């Protein structure tokens, strides 16, 4: 199975659960991004406090 075919199946062509899978995937990616930004913000704040 080629990668493009797998992507088409994953995006919902012929499978009922793939819509939920896509939502969960993007939700997880969004959560990872928010956590990463939070860690960067905490690191920046810690560096600012340490310098001050």
Rosetta silent file (secondary structure, phi, psi, omega in degrees, C-alpha in Angstrom):
SEQUENCE: XXXXXXXXXXXXXXXXXXXXXXXXXXXXXXXXXXXXXXXXXXXXXXXXXXXX
SCORE:     score description
SCORE:     0.000 S_00000001
   1 L     0.000  125.932 -179.403    0.000    0.000    0.000 S_00000001
   2 L   -75.606  161.855 -176.685    1.465    3.306   -1.033 S_00000001
   3 H   -61.758  -41.490 -179.062    1.694    6.225    1.345 S_00000001
   4 H   -63.055  -40.068  177.890   -0.872    8.260   -0.619 S_00000001
   5 H   -63.849  -40.789  178.996   -3.391    5.419   -0.468 S_00000001
   6 H   -62.979  -40.553  179.015   -2.841    5.109    3.269 S_00000001
   7 H   -63.521  -41.897  179.455   -3.436    8.852    3.697 S_00000001
   8 H   -62.134  -42.922  178.379   -6.687    8.608    1.695 S_00000001
   9 H   -64.937  -41.873 -178.150   -7.902    5.749    3.870 S_00000001
  10 H   -64.438  -34.540 -176.965   -6.851    7.604    7.019 S_00000001
  11 L   -80.271    1.098  169.049   -8.722   10.735    5.981 S_00000001
  12 L   117.191   11.757  179.107  -11.998    8.865    5.836 S_00000001
  13 L   -82.730   92.889  173.928  -12.446    7.178    2.456 S_00000001
  14 L    97.585   -0.438  178.720  -14.356    4.052    3.387 S_00000001
  15 L  -120.778  139.210 -175.804  -13.669    3.929    7.120 S_00000001
  16 L   -85.655  -28.865 -174.263  -16.116    5.128    9.750 S_00000001
  17 L   -88.951   -6.878 -172.620  -13.693    5.739   12.618 S_00000001
  18 H   -70.188  -27.589  176.115  -11.123    7.762   10.690 S_00000001
  19 H   -61.356  -44.573  176.120  -12.976   11.039   11.229 S_00000001
  20 H   -66.013  -36.136  179.472  -12.586   10.578   14.970 S_00000001
  21 H   -63.796  -41.582  178.591   -8.982    9.457   14.428 S_00000001
  22 H   -64.206  -44.467  178.671   -8.218   12.680   12.533 S_00000001
  23 H   -60.651  -43.128  179.185   -9.858   14.780   15.242 S_00000001
  24 H   -64.950  -39.368 -179.751   -7.906   12.964   17.932 S_00000001
  25 H   -62.923  -48.961 -179.810   -4.669   13.339   15.958 S_00000001
  26 H   -68.004  -34.510  175.745   -5.096   17.089   15.491 S_00000001
  27 H   -62.931  -43.496  178.509   -6.257   17.460   19.080 S_00000001
  28 H   -65.045  -41.139  179.336   -3.174   15.636   20.317 S_00000001
  29 H   -63.501  -39.431  178.918   -0.931   17.734   18.049 S_00000001
  30 H   -64.845  -42.645  179.440   -2.572   20.913   19.405 S_00000001
  31 H   -63.249  -42.358  178.395   -2.065   19.767   23.002 S_00000001
  32 H   -60.970  -41.941  178.757    1.599   18.970   22.295 S_00000001
  33 H   -63.466  -42.701  179.357    2.046   22.448   20.810 S_00000001
  34 H   -64.495  -41.981  178.805    0.417   24.126   23.814 S_00000001
  35 H   -63.892  -41.903  179.174    2.560   22.112   26.232 S_00000001
  36 H   -62.638  -44.647  178.191    5.717   22.997   24.271 S_00000001
  37 H   -63.523  -37.820  176.886    4.824   26.693   24.321 S_00000001
  38 H   -62.828  -42.092  178.828    4.116   26.445   28.044 S_00000001
  39 H   -65.066  -40.858  177.628    7.509   24.890   28.687 S_00000001
  40 H   -62.772  -41.430  179.767    9.227   27.593   26.641 S_00000001
  41 H   -64.455  -42.449  178.817    7.357   30.271   28.587 S_00000001
  42 H   -64.439  -41.147  178.065    8.309   28.702   31.924 S_00000001
  43 H   -62.882  -44.048  179.281   11.935   28.434   30.811 S_00000001
  44 H   -63.114  -42.051  178.837   11.991   32.081   29.725 S_00000001
  45 H   -64.712  -41.262  178.905   10.417   33.160   33.001 S_00000001
  46 H   -63.621  -40.676  178.030   12.921   31.106   35.015 S_00000001
  47 H   -65.352  -39.709  179.496   15.804   32.654   33.086 S_00000001
  48 H   -64.868  -42.688  179.296   14.419   36.159   33.669 S_00000001
  49 H   -66.070  -39.342 -178.395   13.987   35.519   37.398 S_00000001
  50 H   -65.834  -38.283  179.025   17.449   33.993   37.661 S_00000001
  51 H   -71.003  -34.895 -176.879   19.051   37.024   36.002 S_00000001
  52 L   -76.496    0.000    0.000   17.088   39.453   38.135 S_00000001
